[in-house]
mmCIF file of N, CA and C in Angstrom:
data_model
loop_
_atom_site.group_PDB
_atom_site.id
_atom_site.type_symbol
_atom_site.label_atom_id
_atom_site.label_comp_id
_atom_site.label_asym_id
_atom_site.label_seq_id
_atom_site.Cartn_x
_atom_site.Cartn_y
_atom_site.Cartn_z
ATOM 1 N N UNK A 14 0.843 -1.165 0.000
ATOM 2 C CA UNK A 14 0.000 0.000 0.000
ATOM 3 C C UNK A 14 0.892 1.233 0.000
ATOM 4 N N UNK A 15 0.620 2.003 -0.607
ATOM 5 C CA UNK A 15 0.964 3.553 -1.042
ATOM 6 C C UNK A 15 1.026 4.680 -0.539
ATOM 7 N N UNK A 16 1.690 5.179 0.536
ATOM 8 C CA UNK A 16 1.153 6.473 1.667
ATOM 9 C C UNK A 16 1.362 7.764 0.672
ATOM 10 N N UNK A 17 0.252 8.328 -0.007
ATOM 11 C CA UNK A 17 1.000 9.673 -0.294
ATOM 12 C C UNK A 17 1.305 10.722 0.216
ATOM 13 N N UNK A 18 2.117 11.606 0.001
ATOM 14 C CA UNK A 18 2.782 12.426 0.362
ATOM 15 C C UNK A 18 1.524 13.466 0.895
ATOM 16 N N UNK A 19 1.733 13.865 2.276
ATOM 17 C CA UNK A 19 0.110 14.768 2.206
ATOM 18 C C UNK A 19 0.702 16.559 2.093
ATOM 19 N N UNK A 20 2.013 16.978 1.516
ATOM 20 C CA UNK A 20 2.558 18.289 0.922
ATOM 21 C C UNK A 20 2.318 18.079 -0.612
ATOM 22 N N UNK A 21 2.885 16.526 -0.822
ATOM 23 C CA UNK A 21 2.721 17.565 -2.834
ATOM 24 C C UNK A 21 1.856 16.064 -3.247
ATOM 25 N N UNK A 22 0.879 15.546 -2.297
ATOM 26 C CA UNK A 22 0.382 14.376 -2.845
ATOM 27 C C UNK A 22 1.122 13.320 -3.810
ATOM 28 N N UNK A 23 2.015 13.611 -3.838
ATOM 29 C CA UNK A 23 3.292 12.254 -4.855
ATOM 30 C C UNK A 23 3.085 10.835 -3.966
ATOM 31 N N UNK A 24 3.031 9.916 -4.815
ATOM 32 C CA UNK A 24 2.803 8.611 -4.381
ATOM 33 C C UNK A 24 4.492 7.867 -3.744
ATOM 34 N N UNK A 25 5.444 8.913 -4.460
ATOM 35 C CA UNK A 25 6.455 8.284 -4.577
ATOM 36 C C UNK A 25 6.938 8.069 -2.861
ATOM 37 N N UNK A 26 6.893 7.853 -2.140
ATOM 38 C CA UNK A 26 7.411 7.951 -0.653
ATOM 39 C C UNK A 26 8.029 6.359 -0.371
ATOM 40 N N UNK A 27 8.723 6.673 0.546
ATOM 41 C CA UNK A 27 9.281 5.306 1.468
ATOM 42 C C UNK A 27 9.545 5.104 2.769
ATOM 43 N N UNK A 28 9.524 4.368 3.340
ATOM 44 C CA UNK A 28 9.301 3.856 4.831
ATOM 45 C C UNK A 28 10.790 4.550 5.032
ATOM 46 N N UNK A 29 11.077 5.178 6.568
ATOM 47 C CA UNK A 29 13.031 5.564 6.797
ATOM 48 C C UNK A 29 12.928 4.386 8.069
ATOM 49 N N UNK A 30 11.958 3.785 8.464
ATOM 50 C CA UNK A 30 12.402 3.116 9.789
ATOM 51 C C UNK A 30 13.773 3.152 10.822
ATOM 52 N N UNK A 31 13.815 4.156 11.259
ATOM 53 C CA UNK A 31 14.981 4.883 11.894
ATOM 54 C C UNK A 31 15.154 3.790 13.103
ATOM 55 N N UNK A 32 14.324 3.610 13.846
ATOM 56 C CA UNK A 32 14.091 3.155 15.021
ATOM 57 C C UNK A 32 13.918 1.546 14.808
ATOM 58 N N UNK A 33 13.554 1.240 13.976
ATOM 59 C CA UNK A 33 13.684 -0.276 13.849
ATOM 60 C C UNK A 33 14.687 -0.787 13.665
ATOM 61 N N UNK A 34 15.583 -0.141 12.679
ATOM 62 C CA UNK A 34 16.954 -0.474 12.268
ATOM 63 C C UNK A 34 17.932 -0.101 13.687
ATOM 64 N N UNK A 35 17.879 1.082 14.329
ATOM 65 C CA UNK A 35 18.240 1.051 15.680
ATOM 66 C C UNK A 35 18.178 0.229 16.631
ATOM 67 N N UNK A 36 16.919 -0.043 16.832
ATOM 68 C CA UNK A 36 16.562 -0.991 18.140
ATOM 69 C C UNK A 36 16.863 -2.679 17.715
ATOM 70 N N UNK A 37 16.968 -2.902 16.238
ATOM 71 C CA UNK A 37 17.623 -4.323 16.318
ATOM 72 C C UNK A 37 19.184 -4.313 16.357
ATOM 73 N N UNK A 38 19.934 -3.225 16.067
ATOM 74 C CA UNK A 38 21.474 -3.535 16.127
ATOM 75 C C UNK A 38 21.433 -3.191 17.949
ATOM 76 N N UNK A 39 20.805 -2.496 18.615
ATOM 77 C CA UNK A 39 21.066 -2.038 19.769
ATOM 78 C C UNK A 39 20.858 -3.870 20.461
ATOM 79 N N UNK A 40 19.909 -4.124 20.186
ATOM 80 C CA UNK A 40 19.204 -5.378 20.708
ATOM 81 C C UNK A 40 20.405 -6.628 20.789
ATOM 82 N N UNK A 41 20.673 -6.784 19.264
ATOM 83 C CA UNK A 41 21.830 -7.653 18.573
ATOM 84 C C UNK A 41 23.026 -7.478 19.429
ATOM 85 N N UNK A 42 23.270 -6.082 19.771
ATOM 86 C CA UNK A 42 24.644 -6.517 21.045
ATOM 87 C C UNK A 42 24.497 -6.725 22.047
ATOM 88 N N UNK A 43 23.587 -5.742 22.700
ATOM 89 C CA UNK A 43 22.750 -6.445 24.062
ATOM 90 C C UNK A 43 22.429 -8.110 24.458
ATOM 91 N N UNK A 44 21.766 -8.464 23.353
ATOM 92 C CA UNK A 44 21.578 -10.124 23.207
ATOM 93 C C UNK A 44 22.468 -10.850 22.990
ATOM 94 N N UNK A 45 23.721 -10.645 22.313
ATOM 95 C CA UNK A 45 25.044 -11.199 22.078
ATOM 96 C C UNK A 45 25.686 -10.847 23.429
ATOM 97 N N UNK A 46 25.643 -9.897 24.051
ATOM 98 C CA UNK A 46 26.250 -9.680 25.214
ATOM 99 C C UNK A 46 25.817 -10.565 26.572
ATOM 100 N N UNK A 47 24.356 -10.735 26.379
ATOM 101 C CA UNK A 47 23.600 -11.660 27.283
ATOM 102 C C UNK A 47 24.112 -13.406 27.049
ATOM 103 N N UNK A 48 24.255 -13.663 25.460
ATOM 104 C CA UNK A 48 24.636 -14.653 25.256
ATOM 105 C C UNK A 48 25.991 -15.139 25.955
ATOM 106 N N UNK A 49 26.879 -14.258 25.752
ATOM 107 C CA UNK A 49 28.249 -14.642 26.030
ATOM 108 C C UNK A 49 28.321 -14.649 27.213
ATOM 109 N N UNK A 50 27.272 -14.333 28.554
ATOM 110 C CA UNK A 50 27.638 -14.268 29.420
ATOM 111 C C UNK A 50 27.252 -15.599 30.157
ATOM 112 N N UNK A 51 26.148 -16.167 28.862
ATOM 113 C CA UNK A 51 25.370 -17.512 29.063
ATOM 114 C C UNK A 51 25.766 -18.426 28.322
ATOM 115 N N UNK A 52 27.173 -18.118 27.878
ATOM 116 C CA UNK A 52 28.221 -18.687 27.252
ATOM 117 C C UNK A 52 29.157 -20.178 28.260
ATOM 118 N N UNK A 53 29.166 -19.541 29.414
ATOM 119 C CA UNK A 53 29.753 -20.628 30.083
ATOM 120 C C UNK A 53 28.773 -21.712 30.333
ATOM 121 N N UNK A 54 27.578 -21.298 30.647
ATOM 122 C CA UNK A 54 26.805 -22.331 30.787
ATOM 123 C C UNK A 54 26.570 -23.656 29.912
ATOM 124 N N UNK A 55 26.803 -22.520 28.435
ATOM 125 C CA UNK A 55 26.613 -23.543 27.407
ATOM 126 C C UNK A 55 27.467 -24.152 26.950
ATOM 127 N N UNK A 56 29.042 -24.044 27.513
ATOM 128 C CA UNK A 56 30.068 -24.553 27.205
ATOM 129 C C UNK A 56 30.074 -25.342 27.849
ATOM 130 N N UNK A 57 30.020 -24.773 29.579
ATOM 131 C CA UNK A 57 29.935 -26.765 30.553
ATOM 132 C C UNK A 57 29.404 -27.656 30.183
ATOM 133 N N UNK A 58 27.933 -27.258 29.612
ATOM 134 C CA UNK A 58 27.039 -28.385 29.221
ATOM 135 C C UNK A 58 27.939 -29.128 27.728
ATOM 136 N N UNK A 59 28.150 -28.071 26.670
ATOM 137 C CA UNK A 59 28.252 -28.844 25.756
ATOM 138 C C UNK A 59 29.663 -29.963 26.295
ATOM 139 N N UNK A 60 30.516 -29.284 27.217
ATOM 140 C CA UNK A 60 31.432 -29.965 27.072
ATOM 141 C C UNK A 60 31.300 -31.641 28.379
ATOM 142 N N UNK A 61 30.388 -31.189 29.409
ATOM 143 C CA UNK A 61 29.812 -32.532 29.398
ATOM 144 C C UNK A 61 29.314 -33.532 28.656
ATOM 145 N N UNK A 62 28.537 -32.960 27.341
ATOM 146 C CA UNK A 62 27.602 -33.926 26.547
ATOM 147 C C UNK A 62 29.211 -34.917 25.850
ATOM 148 N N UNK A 63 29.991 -33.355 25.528
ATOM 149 C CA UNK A 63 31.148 -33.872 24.365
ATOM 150 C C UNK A 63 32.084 -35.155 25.395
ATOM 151 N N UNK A 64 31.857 -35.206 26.549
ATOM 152 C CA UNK A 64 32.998 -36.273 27.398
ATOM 153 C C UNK A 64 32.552 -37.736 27.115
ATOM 154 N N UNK A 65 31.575 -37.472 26.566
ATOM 155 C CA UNK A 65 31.516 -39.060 26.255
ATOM 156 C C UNK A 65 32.154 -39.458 24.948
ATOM 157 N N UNK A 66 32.545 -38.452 24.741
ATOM 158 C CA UNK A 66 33.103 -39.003 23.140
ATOM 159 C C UNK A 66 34.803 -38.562 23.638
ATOM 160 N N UNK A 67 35.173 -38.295 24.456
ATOM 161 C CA UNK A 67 36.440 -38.029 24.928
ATOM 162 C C UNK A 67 36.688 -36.627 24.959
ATOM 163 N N UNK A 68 38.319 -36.623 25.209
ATOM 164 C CA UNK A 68 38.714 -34.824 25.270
ATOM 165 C C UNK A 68 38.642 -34.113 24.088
ATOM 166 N N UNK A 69 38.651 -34.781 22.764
ATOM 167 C CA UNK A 69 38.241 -33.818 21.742
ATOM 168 C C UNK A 69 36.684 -33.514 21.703
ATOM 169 N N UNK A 70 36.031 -34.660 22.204
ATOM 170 C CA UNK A 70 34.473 -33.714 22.033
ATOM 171 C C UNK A 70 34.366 -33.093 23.143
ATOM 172 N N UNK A 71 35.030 -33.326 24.256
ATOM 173 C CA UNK A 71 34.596 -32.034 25.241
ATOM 174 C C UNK A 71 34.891 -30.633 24.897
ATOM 175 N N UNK A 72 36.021 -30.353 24.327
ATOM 176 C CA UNK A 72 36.459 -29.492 23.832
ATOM 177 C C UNK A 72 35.625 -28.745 22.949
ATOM 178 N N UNK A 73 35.355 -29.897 21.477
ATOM 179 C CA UNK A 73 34.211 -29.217 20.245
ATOM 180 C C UNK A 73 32.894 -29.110 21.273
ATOM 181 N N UNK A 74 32.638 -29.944 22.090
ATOM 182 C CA UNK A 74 31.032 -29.861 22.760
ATOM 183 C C UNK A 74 30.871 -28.188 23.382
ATOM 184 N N UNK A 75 32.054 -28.005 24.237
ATOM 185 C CA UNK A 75 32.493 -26.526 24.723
ATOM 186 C C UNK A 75 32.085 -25.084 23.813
ATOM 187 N N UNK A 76 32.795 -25.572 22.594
ATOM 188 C CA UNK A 76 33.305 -24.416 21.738
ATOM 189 C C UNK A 76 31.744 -24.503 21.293
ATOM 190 N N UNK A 77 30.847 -25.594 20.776
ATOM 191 C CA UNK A 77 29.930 -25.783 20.218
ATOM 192 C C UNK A 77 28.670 -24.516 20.750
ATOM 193 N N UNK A 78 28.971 -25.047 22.216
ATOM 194 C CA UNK A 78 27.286 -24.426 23.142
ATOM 195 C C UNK A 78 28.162 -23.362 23.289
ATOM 196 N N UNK A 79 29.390 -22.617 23.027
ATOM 197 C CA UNK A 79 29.261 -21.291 23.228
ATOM 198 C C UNK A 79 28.841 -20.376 22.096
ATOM 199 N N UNK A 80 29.072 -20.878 20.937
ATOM 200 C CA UNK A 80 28.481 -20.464 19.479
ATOM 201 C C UNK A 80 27.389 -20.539 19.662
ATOM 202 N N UNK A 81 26.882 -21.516 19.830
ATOM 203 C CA UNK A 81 24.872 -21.387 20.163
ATOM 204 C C UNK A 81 24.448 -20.577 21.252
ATOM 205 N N UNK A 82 24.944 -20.412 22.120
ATOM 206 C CA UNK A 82 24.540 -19.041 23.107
ATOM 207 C C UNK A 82 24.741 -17.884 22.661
ATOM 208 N N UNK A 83 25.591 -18.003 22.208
ATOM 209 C CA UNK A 83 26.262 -16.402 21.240
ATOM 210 C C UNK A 83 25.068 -15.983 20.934
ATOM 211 N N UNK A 84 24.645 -17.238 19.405
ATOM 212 C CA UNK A 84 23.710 -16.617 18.202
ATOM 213 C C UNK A 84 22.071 -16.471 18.713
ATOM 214 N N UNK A 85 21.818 -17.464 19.734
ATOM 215 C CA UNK A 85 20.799 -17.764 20.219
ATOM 216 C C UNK A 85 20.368 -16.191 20.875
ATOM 217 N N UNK A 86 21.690 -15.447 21.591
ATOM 218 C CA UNK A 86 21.158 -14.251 22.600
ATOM 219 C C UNK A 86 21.685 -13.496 21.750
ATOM 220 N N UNK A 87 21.719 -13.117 20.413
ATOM 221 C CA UNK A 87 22.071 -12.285 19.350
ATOM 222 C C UNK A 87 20.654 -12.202 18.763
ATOM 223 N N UNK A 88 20.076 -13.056 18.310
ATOM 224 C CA UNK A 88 18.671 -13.304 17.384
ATOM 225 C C UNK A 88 17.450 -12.757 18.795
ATOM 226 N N UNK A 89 17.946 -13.398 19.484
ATOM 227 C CA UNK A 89 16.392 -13.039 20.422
ATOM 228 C C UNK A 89 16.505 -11.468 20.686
ATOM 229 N N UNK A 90 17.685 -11.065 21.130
ATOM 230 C CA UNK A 90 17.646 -9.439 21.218
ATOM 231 C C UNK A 90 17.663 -8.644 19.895
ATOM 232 N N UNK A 91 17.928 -8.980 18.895
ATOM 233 C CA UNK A 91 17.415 -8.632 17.230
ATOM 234 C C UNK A 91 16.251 -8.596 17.494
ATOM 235 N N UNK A 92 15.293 -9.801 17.495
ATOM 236 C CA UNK A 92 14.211 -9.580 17.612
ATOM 237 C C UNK A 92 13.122 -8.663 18.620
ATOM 238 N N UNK A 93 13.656 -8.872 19.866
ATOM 239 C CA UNK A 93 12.968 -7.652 20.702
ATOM 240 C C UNK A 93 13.477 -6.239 20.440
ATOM 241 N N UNK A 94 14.648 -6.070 20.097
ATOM 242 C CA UNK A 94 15.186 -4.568 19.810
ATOM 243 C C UNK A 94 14.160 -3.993 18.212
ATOM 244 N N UNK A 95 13.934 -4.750 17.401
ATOM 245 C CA UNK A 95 13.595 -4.232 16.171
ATOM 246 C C UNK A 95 11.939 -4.453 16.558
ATOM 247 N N UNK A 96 10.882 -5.165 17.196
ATOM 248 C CA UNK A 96 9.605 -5.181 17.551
ATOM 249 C C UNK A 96 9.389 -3.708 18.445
ATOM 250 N N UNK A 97 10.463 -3.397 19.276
ATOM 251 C CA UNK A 97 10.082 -2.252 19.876
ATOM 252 C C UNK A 97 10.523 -0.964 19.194
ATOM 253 N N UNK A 98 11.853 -1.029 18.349
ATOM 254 C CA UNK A 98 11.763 -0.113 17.451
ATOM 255 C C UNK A 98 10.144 0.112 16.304
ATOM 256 N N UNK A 99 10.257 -1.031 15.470
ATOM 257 C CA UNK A 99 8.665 -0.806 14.999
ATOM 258 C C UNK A 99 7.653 -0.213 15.792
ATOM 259 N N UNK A 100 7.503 0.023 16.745
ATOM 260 C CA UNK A 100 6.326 0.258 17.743
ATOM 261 C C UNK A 100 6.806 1.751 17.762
ATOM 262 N N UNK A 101 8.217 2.385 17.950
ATOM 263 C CA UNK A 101 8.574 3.594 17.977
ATOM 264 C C UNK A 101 8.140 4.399 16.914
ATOM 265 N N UNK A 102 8.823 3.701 15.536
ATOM 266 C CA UNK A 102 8.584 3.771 14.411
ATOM 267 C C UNK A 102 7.304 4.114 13.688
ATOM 268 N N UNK A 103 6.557 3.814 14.319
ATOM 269 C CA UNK A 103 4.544 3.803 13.689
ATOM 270 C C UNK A 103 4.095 4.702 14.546
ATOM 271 N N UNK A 104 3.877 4.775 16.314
ATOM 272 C CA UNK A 104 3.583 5.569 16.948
ATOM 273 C C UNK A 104 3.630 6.978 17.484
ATOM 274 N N UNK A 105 5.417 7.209 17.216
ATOM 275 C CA UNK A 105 6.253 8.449 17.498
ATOM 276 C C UNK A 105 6.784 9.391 16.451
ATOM 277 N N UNK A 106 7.555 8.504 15.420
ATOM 278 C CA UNK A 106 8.247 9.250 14.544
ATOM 279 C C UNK A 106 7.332 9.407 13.226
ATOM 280 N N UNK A 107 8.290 10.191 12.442
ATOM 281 C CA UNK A 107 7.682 10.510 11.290
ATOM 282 C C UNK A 107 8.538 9.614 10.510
ATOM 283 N N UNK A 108 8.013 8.498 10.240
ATOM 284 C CA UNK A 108 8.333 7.212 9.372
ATOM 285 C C UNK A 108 8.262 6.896 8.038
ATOM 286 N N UNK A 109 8.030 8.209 7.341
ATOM 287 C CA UNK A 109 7.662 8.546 5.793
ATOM 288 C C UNK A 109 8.378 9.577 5.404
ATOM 289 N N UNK A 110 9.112 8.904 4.295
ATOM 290 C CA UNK A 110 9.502 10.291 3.567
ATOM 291 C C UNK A 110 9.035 10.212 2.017
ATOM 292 N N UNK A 111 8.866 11.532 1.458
ATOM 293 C CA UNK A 111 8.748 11.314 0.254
ATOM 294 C C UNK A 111 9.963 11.466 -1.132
ATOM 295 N N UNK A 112 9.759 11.295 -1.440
ATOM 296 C CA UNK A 112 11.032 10.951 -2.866
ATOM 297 C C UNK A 112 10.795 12.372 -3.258
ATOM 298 N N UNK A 113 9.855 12.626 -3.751
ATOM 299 C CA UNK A 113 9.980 13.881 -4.130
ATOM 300 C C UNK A 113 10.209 15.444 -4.009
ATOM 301 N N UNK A 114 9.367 15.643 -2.868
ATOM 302 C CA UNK A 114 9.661 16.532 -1.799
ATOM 303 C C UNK A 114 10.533 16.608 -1.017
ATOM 304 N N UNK A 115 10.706 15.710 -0.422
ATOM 305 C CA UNK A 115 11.837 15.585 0.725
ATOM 306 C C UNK A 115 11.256 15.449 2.019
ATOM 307 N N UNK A 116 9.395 16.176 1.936
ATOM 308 C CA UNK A 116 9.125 15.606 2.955
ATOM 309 C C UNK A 116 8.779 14.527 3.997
ATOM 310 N N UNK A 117 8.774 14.515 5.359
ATOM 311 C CA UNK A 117 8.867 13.504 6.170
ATOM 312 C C UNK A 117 7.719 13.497 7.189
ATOM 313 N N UNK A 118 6.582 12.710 7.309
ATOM 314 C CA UNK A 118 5.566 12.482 8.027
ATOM 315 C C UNK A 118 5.106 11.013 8.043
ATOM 316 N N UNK A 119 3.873 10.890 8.929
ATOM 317 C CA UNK A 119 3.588 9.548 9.534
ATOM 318 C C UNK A 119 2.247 9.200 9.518
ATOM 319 N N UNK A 120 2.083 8.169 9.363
ATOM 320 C CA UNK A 120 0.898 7.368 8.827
ATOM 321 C C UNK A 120 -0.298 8.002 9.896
ATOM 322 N N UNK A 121 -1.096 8.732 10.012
ATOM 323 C CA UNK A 121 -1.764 8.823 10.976
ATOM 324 C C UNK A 121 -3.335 9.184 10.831
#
């Protein structure tokens, strides 16, 4: 769907989502930061699972569950950082600009 421009009525406009693109990189380190700290956890474990296969899988089991905590608390804070940016994004800002004009307003 098409927001036109409500200064020079031009169809041409596009979303700037300032705040979405914000709040998922903000999120993405926050959640990577949460991960790594839930990093050891996931290393003991993996590297328990890996002892049954000896000291090289404890090792890969280790290295394994800390990569998956990483990405795991990287994606989940992506995802809450960019849901609450969207919410910024639609409610607060002026989330439209137009191509032609230059002007910038919001769906309302």
């Amino acid at each position: 769907m098409t927001i036109p421009c409500p200064r020079c009525r031009s169809v041409g406009t596009e979303r700037i989502n300032r705040a979405t693109r914000i709040g998922g990189a903000a999120g993405t380190v926050s959640g990577a930061a949460g991960g790594v700290a839930m990093t050891l956890a996931g290393a003991e474990t993996g590297a328990a699972i890996g002892m049954l296969a000896g000291p090289i899988g404890s090792a890969l089991g280790g290295l394994t569950g800390a990569i998956i905590g990483g990405l795991i608390g990287g994606t989940t804070g992506c995802a809450a950082g960019a849901a609450l940016g969207e919410a910024v994004d639609t409610h607060v800002l002026d989330n439209y600009r137009c191509l032609d004009c230059g002007h910038t307003f919001s769906q309302r």
